[in-house]
Amino acid sequence: MEVQIFNATLIIIFFFNLFLMALNIYIGNYVLFGLCVFISIIVTGYLYLLRVKRAYKTAFYSASLSIYPILTYNFLHNDGINGPTFYVFLLIHLVILSIVKSKYYLLWTVLNVVFFIGLYYIGLYHENWVPINYGNKEEIFTDQSVTYTACIIGISLVAASLKYFYGIQKNRVRQQREELTKVNKSLKQTSDKKDRIITIISHDLKNPLQSIIQTLELINSGDLTEEEAKYLREELLKTTNRTYQMMENILEWSSFEIKNVAGREKKILVKELVEDTVEILKVISKQKRIQLEVNFLKNPMVYIETDRLLLIFRNLVQNAIKFTPAGGLVTVNINSSDGQLILEITDNGIGISADRLKNIFEQDIKSTYGTEQEKGTGMGLHLCFQSAHKLNGQLEVKSTEGVGSSFKLVIPTGINKPSLV
């Protein structure tokens, strides 16, 4: 901002000096006219340094060091204390203070006062040092009035420049602050997404991996016949392959989420979409001695973000298994009606308390434990709820503590989109 103010000040001084040149010709003071010509030349030089060479410091310090010697010369050749030089002292001091750093205010103030007192002393006690140039009162009136008016205009212009450039600086700072706020918000959103994705990955992969570990432990125990061990190894390979495929899908979807890009939509039958996931979930439920029934009352075709739908499906069924005791039943009914996919997951588990049910879909990260002390974060249902809304669907829950829970997901199949007709 200091550079712009200094630039504006030099331009003001240049035109002000042109006016003084005309005034001095009018009153016949050719000595001061010559001084004005000299000032115009050096001001032009300062503008060249500032605007062409971009040498702000050189231009400023050169101007600052030359201004008081010029004022002294003007004082001695423009009737001393009877002339208008001291008006210019105020204008110059304001200009300098508007440009220099605040730590130099005292230095420039002292310098201004020293020059003022010194020149006033010379004009008062050494009058013979100062030639009298005014020929009559009309010249005194004209010179004093014009110079004072010009100084007032100069002060007003400097003040206006200060206010103008301050406004620009203020707007720039405000814009930078807004941009910084947007960046911070974006970073926070990215961080939140990463946290959610980590939660999803750990939530969706933990149970299949635990199932694989338990199967391996059973095989290594030596309590199985060769036929049983062979069967388990075959099932283990299938489960591992399905888990690996599921992991690849989750990671691919996570990449879309971080980049804030919509996941790829696919046209597929629901049964074909969920069959691998169902097999993994059946292994998990079997190890917990829970019966998992998946009923395809209808097998609708969908055109949808399949990874997001699978995210909801896995979380809801895994939650039902987690909170259902051994010997319990988890039922999954898949249906469709009026272009809507309807997915219902019902269990006869421990249920949800009335207080917890009120805020079941809110983001509330805290430890939760299943019927066999399976640890969770409580984030799964919140993510399901968010994903349902992103699919333009609804997720509802009914639960009675000690009886069981029922989750119902209703989302458009997307099959009637204009692009598919």
Short mmCIF file of C-alpha atoms in Angstrom, two decimals:
data_model
loop_
_atom_site.label_atom_id
_atom_site.label_comp_id
_atom_site.label_asym_id
_atom_site.label_seq_id
_atom_site.Cartn_x
_atom_site.Cartn_y
_atom_site.Cartn_z
CA MET A 1 0.00 0.00 0.00
CA GLU A 2 2.92 2.38 0.73
CA VAL A 3 4.09 2.14 -2.89
CA GLN A 4 0.67 3.16 -4.22
CA ILE A 5 0.44 6.08 -1.78
CA PHE A 6 3.96 7.27 -2.68
CA ASN A 7 3.12 7.01 -6.38
CA ALA A 8 -0.09 9.01 -5.92
CA THR A 9 1.77 11.61 -3.83
CA LEU A 10 4.45 12.13 -6.49
CA ILE A 11 1.77 12.66 -9.13
CA ILE A 12 -0.02 15.17 -6.86
CA ILE A 13 3.27 17.01 -6.19
CA PHE A 14 4.08 17.06 -9.91
CA PHE A 15 0.82 18.77 -10.89
CA PHE A 16 0.90 20.98 -7.79
CA ASN A 17 4.39 22.08 -8.83
CA LEU A 18 3.19 22.92 -12.35
CA PHE A 19 0.61 25.16 -10.75
CA LEU A 20 3.30 26.86 -8.63
CA MET A 21 5.39 27.43 -11.74
CA ALA A 22 2.52 29.36 -13.29
CA LEU A 23 1.95 31.24 -10.03
CA ASN A 24 5.61 32.29 -9.72
CA ILE A 25 5.64 33.53 -13.30
CA TYR A 26 2.52 35.53 -12.50
CA ILE A 27 4.05 37.18 -9.42
CA GLY A 28 7.41 37.58 -11.14
CA ASN A 29 9.48 35.37 -8.82
CA TYR A 30 11.75 33.74 -11.39
CA VAL A 31 14.07 32.27 -8.76
CA LEU A 32 11.23 30.15 -7.38
CA PHE A 33 10.10 29.41 -10.92
CA GLY A 34 13.54 27.89 -11.53
CA LEU A 35 13.20 25.92 -8.28
CA CYS A 36 9.84 24.59 -9.47
CA VAL A 37 11.41 23.51 -12.76
CA PHE A 38 14.12 21.69 -10.80
CA ILE A 39 11.50 20.03 -8.60
CA SER A 40 9.53 18.89 -11.66
CA ILE A 41 12.68 17.28 -13.07
CA ILE A 42 13.57 15.36 -9.90
CA VAL A 43 9.94 14.30 -9.31
CA THR A 44 9.90 12.92 -12.85
CA GLY A 45 13.09 11.04 -11.97
CA TYR A 46 11.47 9.60 -8.84
CA LEU A 47 8.45 8.48 -10.87
CA TYR A 48 10.80 6.81 -13.35
CA LEU A 49 12.58 4.95 -10.54
CA LEU A 50 9.29 3.93 -9.00
CA ARG A 51 7.20 2.98 -12.04
CA VAL A 52 9.82 1.82 -14.54
CA LYS A 53 12.74 0.55 -12.46
CA ARG A 54 10.52 -0.61 -9.57
CA ALA A 55 13.13 0.87 -7.20
CA TYR A 56 10.71 2.00 -4.49
CA LYS A 57 13.22 2.39 -1.66
CA THR A 58 15.71 4.34 -3.79
CA ALA A 59 12.98 6.69 -5.00
CA PHE A 60 11.49 7.19 -1.55
CA TYR A 61 14.72 7.83 0.35
CA SER A 62 15.99 10.14 -2.40
CA ALA A 63 12.79 12.16 -2.24
CA SER A 64 12.75 12.22 1.56
CA LEU A 65 16.36 13.41 1.83
CA SER A 66 15.89 16.14 -0.78
CA ILE A 67 12.60 17.58 0.41
CA TYR A 68 13.81 19.58 3.42
CA PRO A 69 16.80 21.18 1.61
CA ILE A 70 14.35 22.22 -1.13
CA LEU A 71 11.95 23.66 1.45
CA THR A 72 14.86 25.52 3.07
CA TYR A 73 15.81 27.04 -0.29
CA ASN A 74 12.18 27.97 -0.92
CA PHE A 75 11.92 29.55 2.54
CA LEU A 76 15.02 31.71 2.00
CA HIS A 77 13.82 32.91 -1.43
CA ASN A 78 10.11 33.24 -0.75
CA ASP A 79 9.99 35.88 2.00
CA GLY A 80 10.78 33.59 4.95
CA ILE A 81 8.21 33.68 7.74
CA ASN A 82 6.08 36.08 5.71
CA GLY A 83 5.83 33.55 2.88
CA PRO A 84 3.74 30.37 2.62
CA THR A 85 6.54 27.80 3.02
CA PHE A 86 5.39 26.59 6.43
CA TYR A 87 2.05 25.47 4.97
CA VAL A 88 4.00 23.03 2.83
CA PHE A 89 5.74 21.68 5.97
CA LEU A 90 2.43 20.25 7.19
CA LEU A 91 1.61 18.68 3.82
CA ILE A 92 5.06 17.09 3.48
CA HIS A 93 4.96 15.73 7.03
CA LEU A 94 1.58 14.10 6.41
CA VAL A 95 2.84 12.55 3.18
CA ILE A 96 5.96 11.12 4.84
CA LEU A 97 4.02 9.70 7.81
CA SER A 98 1.55 8.03 5.45
CA ILE A 99 4.41 6.14 3.77
CA VAL A 100 7.09 5.33 6.37
CA LYS A 101 6.82 2.57 8.96
CA SER A 102 5.45 3.61 12.35
CA LYS A 103 8.80 3.05 14.06
CA TYR A 104 10.19 6.03 12.07
CA TYR A 105 7.39 8.45 13.00
CA LEU A 106 9.37 10.05 15.83
CA LEU A 107 12.47 10.54 13.67
CA TRP A 108 10.60 12.34 10.89
CA THR A 109 8.56 14.38 13.36
CA VAL A 110 11.70 15.58 15.14
CA LEU A 111 13.31 16.38 11.77
CA ASN A 112 10.29 18.42 10.71
CA VAL A 113 10.21 20.34 13.98
CA VAL A 114 13.97 21.01 13.92
CA PHE A 115 13.79 22.44 10.39
CA PHE A 116 10.71 24.49 11.27
CA ILE A 117 12.26 25.99 14.44
CA GLY A 118 15.59 26.58 12.70
CA LEU A 119 14.04 28.36 9.73
CA TYR A 120 11.65 30.32 11.91
CA TYR A 121 14.58 31.46 14.04
CA ILE A 122 16.48 32.59 10.92
CA GLY A 123 13.44 34.42 9.58
CA LEU A 124 12.80 36.14 12.90
CA TYR A 125 16.32 37.01 14.08
CA HIS A 126 18.21 37.20 10.77
CA GLU A 127 15.82 39.03 8.49
CA ASN A 128 18.69 40.26 6.34
CA TRP A 129 19.32 36.67 5.22
CA VAL A 130 15.89 36.56 3.57
CA PRO A 131 15.25 38.84 0.57
CA ILE A 132 11.84 40.48 0.26
CA ASN A 133 10.15 39.53 -3.01
CA TYR A 134 6.60 40.70 -2.44
CA GLY A 135 5.96 44.02 -4.16
CA ASN A 136 2.52 44.69 -2.67
CA LYS A 137 -0.22 43.23 -0.47
CA GLU A 138 -1.99 41.75 -3.48
CA GLU A 139 1.00 39.47 -4.15
CA ILE A 140 1.12 38.46 -0.47
CA PHE A 141 -2.60 37.67 -0.48
CA THR A 142 -2.39 35.73 -3.73
CA ASP A 143 0.69 33.70 -2.78
CA GLN A 144 -0.55 32.88 0.74
CA SER A 145 -4.12 32.06 -0.34
CA VAL A 146 -3.15 29.97 -3.32
CA THR A 147 -0.42 28.04 -1.48
CA TYR A 148 -2.66 27.39 1.53
CA THR A 149 -5.52 26.26 -0.70
CA ALA A 150 -3.18 24.02 -2.68
CA CYS A 151 -1.82 22.49 0.56
CA ILE A 152 -5.33 21.85 1.85
CA ILE A 153 -6.24 20.19 -1.44
CA GLY A 154 -3.01 18.18 -1.26
CA ILE A 155 -3.75 17.08 2.30
CA SER A 156 -7.29 16.11 1.26
CA LEU A 157 -5.99 14.13 -1.71
CA VAL A 158 -3.43 12.33 0.45
CA ALA A 159 -6.13 11.51 3.02
CA ALA A 160 -8.43 10.31 0.23
CA SER A 161 -5.62 8.17 -1.19
CA LEU A 162 -4.97 6.69 2.24
CA LYS A 163 -8.62 5.83 2.66
CA TYR A 164 -8.88 4.45 -0.88
CA PHE A 165 -5.82 2.21 -0.64
CA TYR A 166 -6.77 1.16 2.88
CA GLY A 167 -10.14 0.08 1.50
CA ILE A 168 -8.43 -1.92 -1.24
CA GLN A 169 -6.11 -3.53 1.30
CA LYS A 170 -9.03 -4.28 3.60
CA ASN A 171 -10.98 -5.93 0.77
CA ARG A 172 -7.91 -7.92 -0.23
CA VAL A 173 -7.44 -9.13 3.34
CA ARG A 174 -11.13 -10.00 3.54
CA GLN A 175 -10.94 -11.96 0.29
CA GLN A 176 -7.82 -13.77 1.47
CA ARG A 177 -9.54 -14.57 4.76
CA GLU A 178 -12.58 -15.90 2.90
CA GLU A 179 -10.35 -17.97 0.62
CA LEU A 180 -8.46 -19.28 3.65
CA THR A 181 -11.76 -20.14 5.33
CA LYS A 182 -12.84 -22.03 2.20
CA VAL A 183 -9.52 -23.87 2.05
CA ASN A 184 -9.75 -24.77 5.76
CA LYS A 185 -13.34 -25.92 5.27
CA SER A 186 -12.29 -28.00 2.27
CA LEU A 187 -9.39 -29.49 4.24
CA LYS A 188 -11.73 -30.31 7.13
CA GLN A 189 -14.21 -31.94 4.76
CA THR A 190 -11.40 -33.97 3.20
CA SER A 191 -10.17 -34.96 6.65
CA ASP A 192 -13.69 -35.95 7.70
CA LYS A 193 -14.07 -37.99 4.52
CA LYS A 194 -10.81 -39.78 5.19
CA ASP A 195 -11.94 -40.53 8.75
CA ARG A 196 -15.22 -41.92 7.46
CA ILE A 197 -13.46 -43.99 4.83
CA ILE A 198 -11.06 -45.45 7.40
CA THR A 199 -14.08 -46.30 9.55
CA ILE A 200 -15.82 -47.95 6.60
CA ILE A 201 -12.77 -49.99 5.64
CA SER A 202 -12.17 -51.17 9.20
CA HIS A 203 -15.87 -51.85 9.74
CA ASP A 204 -16.44 -53.75 6.49
CA LEU A 205 -13.23 -55.76 6.45
CA LYS A 206 -12.91 -56.59 10.14
CA ASN A 207 -15.59 -59.27 10.29
CA PRO A 208 -14.54 -61.13 7.11
CA LEU A 209 -10.91 -61.09 8.26
CA GLN A 210 -11.92 -62.35 11.70
CA SER A 211 -13.86 -65.12 9.98
CA ILE A 212 -10.79 -66.06 7.93
CA ILE A 213 -8.61 -66.07 11.07
CA GLN A 214 -11.08 -68.28 12.95
CA THR A 215 -11.24 -70.72 10.03
CA LEU A 216 -7.44 -70.91 9.87
CA GLU A 217 -7.26 -71.49 13.63
CA LEU A 218 -9.81 -74.29 13.30
CA ILE A 219 -7.83 -75.92 10.47
CA ASN A 220 -4.58 -75.66 12.43
CA SER A 221 -6.13 -77.06 15.60
CA GLY A 222 -5.81 -80.65 14.29
CA ASP A 223 -9.32 -81.55 15.49
CA LEU A 224 -10.74 -81.90 11.98
CA THR A 225 -10.80 -84.86 9.66
CA GLU A 226 -9.00 -84.53 6.33
CA GLU A 227 -12.34 -84.21 4.56
CA GLU A 228 -13.52 -81.45 6.91
CA ALA A 229 -10.21 -79.62 6.61
CA LYS A 230 -10.36 -79.85 2.81
CA TYR A 231 -13.90 -78.45 2.79
CA LEU A 232 -12.88 -75.56 5.07
CA ARG A 233 -9.85 -74.77 2.92
CA GLU A 234 -12.08 -74.55 -0.15
CA GLU A 235 -14.54 -72.32 1.71
CA LEU A 236 -11.64 -70.26 3.04
CA LEU A 237 -10.34 -69.67 -0.49
CA LYS A 238 -13.79 -68.54 -1.63
CA THR A 239 -14.19 -66.23 1.37
CA THR A 240 -10.72 -64.78 0.87
CA ASN A 241 -11.36 -64.11 -2.82
CA ARG A 242 -14.70 -62.48 -2.05
CA THR A 243 -13.15 -60.39 0.71
CA TYR A 244 -10.36 -59.29 -1.62
CA GLN A 245 -12.88 -58.29 -4.28
CA MET A 246 -14.90 -56.42 -1.68
CA MET A 247 -11.75 -54.61 -0.51
CA GLU A 248 -10.95 -53.54 -4.09
CA ASN A 249 -14.47 -52.16 -4.50
CA ILE A 250 -14.27 -50.28 -1.20
CA LEU A 251 -10.89 -48.76 -2.09
CA GLU A 252 -12.13 -47.73 -5.53
CA TRP A 253 -15.22 -46.12 -4.01
CA SER A 254 -13.04 -44.43 -1.37
CA SER A 255 -10.98 -42.83 -4.13
CA PHE A 256 -14.14 -41.32 -5.62
CA GLU A 257 -15.24 -40.05 -2.21
CA ILE A 258 -11.93 -38.31 -1.46
CA LYS A 259 -11.92 -36.65 -4.88
CA ASN A 260 -15.57 -35.64 -4.37
CA VAL A 261 -16.51 -37.43 -7.58
CA ALA A 262 -19.70 -39.42 -7.91
CA GLY A 263 -19.11 -43.15 -7.95
CA ARG A 264 -19.70 -45.07 -11.13
CA GLU A 265 -23.29 -46.14 -11.71
CA LYS A 266 -23.99 -49.63 -13.02
CA LYS A 267 -27.01 -51.35 -14.44
CA ILE A 268 -27.27 -54.70 -12.68
CA LEU A 269 -29.71 -57.14 -11.06
CA VAL A 270 -29.75 -56.79 -7.27
CA LYS A 271 -29.17 -60.51 -6.71
CA GLU A 272 -26.10 -60.47 -8.94
CA LEU A 273 -24.83 -57.37 -7.13
CA VAL A 274 -25.08 -58.69 -3.56
CA GLU A 275 -24.45 -62.43 -4.00
CA ASP A 276 -20.71 -62.35 -3.15
CA THR A 277 -21.35 -60.12 -0.15
CA VAL A 278 -24.15 -62.44 1.01
CA GLU A 279 -21.78 -65.43 0.92
CA ILE A 280 -19.24 -63.59 3.09
CA LEU A 281 -21.98 -62.54 5.52
CA LYS A 282 -23.27 -66.12 5.73
CA VAL A 283 -19.82 -67.34 6.76
CA ILE A 284 -19.68 -64.65 9.47
CA SER A 285 -23.19 -65.46 10.75
CA LYS A 286 -22.49 -69.20 10.70
CA GLN A 287 -19.40 -68.79 12.89
CA LYS A 288 -21.56 -66.89 15.37
CA ARG A 289 -24.23 -69.62 15.10
CA ILE A 290 -26.79 -67.20 13.72
CA GLN A 291 -29.18 -68.10 10.91
CA LEU A 292 -29.05 -65.62 8.01
CA GLU A 293 -31.96 -65.77 5.57
CA VAL A 294 -31.85 -63.72 2.36
CA ASN A 295 -35.16 -63.69 0.48
CA PHE A 296 -35.39 -62.22 -3.01
CA LEU A 297 -39.13 -61.53 -3.15
CA LYS A 298 -38.28 -59.73 -6.36
CA ASN A 299 -35.00 -59.33 -8.19
CA PRO A 300 -35.22 -55.82 -9.64
CA MET A 301 -32.81 -54.30 -12.10
CA VAL A 302 -31.11 -51.17 -10.75
CA TYR A 303 -29.03 -48.39 -12.27
CA ILE A 304 -27.22 -47.01 -9.26
CA GLU A 305 -23.93 -46.32 -7.47
CA THR A 306 -23.42 -49.97 -6.62
CA ASP A 307 -20.54 -49.40 -4.19
CA ARG A 308 -22.68 -47.07 -2.10
CA LEU A 309 -25.59 -49.52 -2.08
CA LEU A 310 -23.26 -52.35 -1.05
CA LEU A 311 -21.88 -50.14 1.72
CA ILE A 312 -25.39 -49.78 3.17
CA PHE A 313 -26.19 -53.47 2.67
CA ARG A 314 -23.00 -54.72 4.37
CA ASN A 315 -23.28 -52.36 7.32
CA LEU A 316 -26.93 -53.09 8.05
CA VAL A 317 -26.53 -56.88 7.84
CA GLN A 318 -23.26 -56.89 9.80
CA ASN A 319 -24.89 -54.76 12.50
CA ALA A 320 -27.81 -57.18 12.69
CA ILE A 321 -25.39 -60.10 13.09
CA LYS A 322 -23.32 -58.23 15.65
CA PHE A 323 -26.27 -57.43 17.93
CA THR A 324 -28.02 -60.80 17.60
CA PRO A 325 -27.05 -63.56 20.07
CA ALA A 326 -26.10 -67.11 19.08
CA GLY A 327 -29.13 -69.07 17.92
CA GLY A 328 -30.79 -65.90 16.63
CA LEU A 329 -32.22 -65.10 13.22
CA VAL A 330 -31.41 -62.31 10.77
CA THR A 331 -33.77 -61.96 7.83
CA VAL A 332 -33.07 -59.93 4.70
CA ASN A 333 -36.00 -59.31 2.36
CA ILE A 334 -35.33 -57.73 -1.03
CA ASN A 335 -38.33 -56.39 -2.93
CA SER A 336 -39.38 -53.62 -5.31
CA SER A 337 -42.47 -51.53 -5.93
CA ASP A 338 -43.24 -48.53 -8.15
CA GLY A 339 -39.65 -48.06 -9.27
CA GLN A 340 -38.32 -48.33 -5.72
CA LEU A 341 -35.89 -50.90 -4.35
CA ILE A 342 -37.00 -52.02 -0.89
CA LEU A 343 -34.48 -53.65 1.41
CA GLU A 344 -35.55 -54.83 4.89
CA ILE A 345 -33.17 -56.30 7.48
CA THR A 346 -34.85 -57.74 10.57
CA ASP A 347 -33.25 -59.44 13.57
CA ASN A 348 -34.35 -60.81 16.94
CA GLY A 349 -31.33 -59.39 18.72
CA ILE A 350 -30.91 -57.14 21.73
CA GLY A 351 -32.75 -54.18 20.15
CA ILE A 352 -32.14 -50.47 20.66
CA SER A 353 -33.16 -48.37 23.65
CA ALA A 354 -35.71 -45.58 23.13
CA ASP A 355 -33.15 -42.89 24.02
CA ARG A 356 -30.58 -44.27 21.59
CA LEU A 357 -33.22 -44.72 18.88
CA LYS A 358 -33.91 -40.95 18.78
CA ASN A 359 -30.38 -40.19 17.60
CA ILE A 360 -29.51 -43.48 15.93
CA PHE A 361 -28.40 -41.93 12.63
CA GLU A 362 -26.45 -38.99 14.05
CA GLN A 363 -22.66 -38.82 13.88
CA ASP A 364 -21.82 -40.02 17.37
CA ILE A 365 -18.48 -41.79 17.50
CA LYS A 366 -18.34 -43.95 20.62
CA SER A 367 -17.61 -47.56 21.35
CA THR A 368 -20.43 -50.06 20.92
CA TYR A 369 -20.30 -53.78 21.71
CA GLY A 370 -22.13 -56.69 20.12
CA THR A 371 -23.48 -59.79 21.82
CA GLU A 372 -20.01 -61.35 21.83
CA GLN A 373 -18.24 -58.09 22.72
CA GLU A 374 -17.52 -57.19 19.08
CA LYS A 375 -16.28 -53.61 19.27
CA GLY A 376 -17.62 -50.89 16.97
CA THR A 377 -17.54 -47.09 16.68
CA GLY A 378 -21.21 -46.28 16.14
CA MET A 379 -20.34 -44.62 12.82
CA GLY A 380 -21.78 -47.33 10.57
CA LEU A 381 -25.43 -46.29 10.77
CA HIS A 382 -24.56 -42.62 10.29
CA LEU A 383 -22.69 -43.53 7.09
CA CYS A 384 -25.61 -45.67 5.93
CA PHE A 385 -28.02 -42.80 6.53
CA GLN A 386 -25.82 -40.35 4.60
CA SER A 387 -25.34 -42.78 1.73
CA ALA A 388 -29.09 -43.43 1.53
CA HIS A 389 -29.72 -39.71 1.10
CA LYS A 390 -27.01 -39.49 -1.57
CA LEU A 391 -28.92 -42.20 -3.42
CA ASN A 392 -32.13 -40.12 -3.03
CA GLY A 393 -33.51 -42.75 -0.68
CA GLN A 394 -34.70 -43.14 2.89
CA LEU A 395 -33.51 -45.28 5.76
CA GLU A 396 -35.92 -46.04 8.61
CA VAL A 397 -35.61 -48.07 11.78
CA LYS A 398 -37.99 -49.71 14.22
CA SER A 399 -36.71 -51.39 17.34
CA THR A 400 -37.81 -52.70 20.70
CA GLU A 401 -35.21 -53.28 23.35
CA GLY A 402 -34.87 -56.97 24.12
CA VAL A 403 -36.98 -57.97 21.10
CA GLY A 404 -35.05 -56.92 18.00
CA SER A 405 -34.68 -54.33 15.26
CA SER A 406 -35.85 -53.76 11.71
CA PHE A 407 -34.16 -51.45 9.21
CA LYS A 408 -35.89 -50.49 5.97
CA LEU A 409 -34.09 -48.92 3.01
CA VAL A 410 -36.13 -47.49 0.13
CA ILE A 411 -34.27 -46.05 -2.86
CA PRO A 412 -35.12 -45.40 -6.52
CA THR A 413 -33.97 -48.19 -8.82
CA GLY A 414 -32.88 -45.54 -11.33
CA ILE A 415 -33.98 -47.79 -14.15
CA ASN A 416 -36.50 -45.25 -15.49
CA LYS A 417 -33.90 -42.51 -16.06
CA PRO A 418 -34.31 -40.83 -19.48
CA SER A 419 -30.85 -42.02 -20.52
CA LEU A 420 -31.95 -45.63 -20.15
CA VAL A 421 -35.30 -45.41 -21.91
#
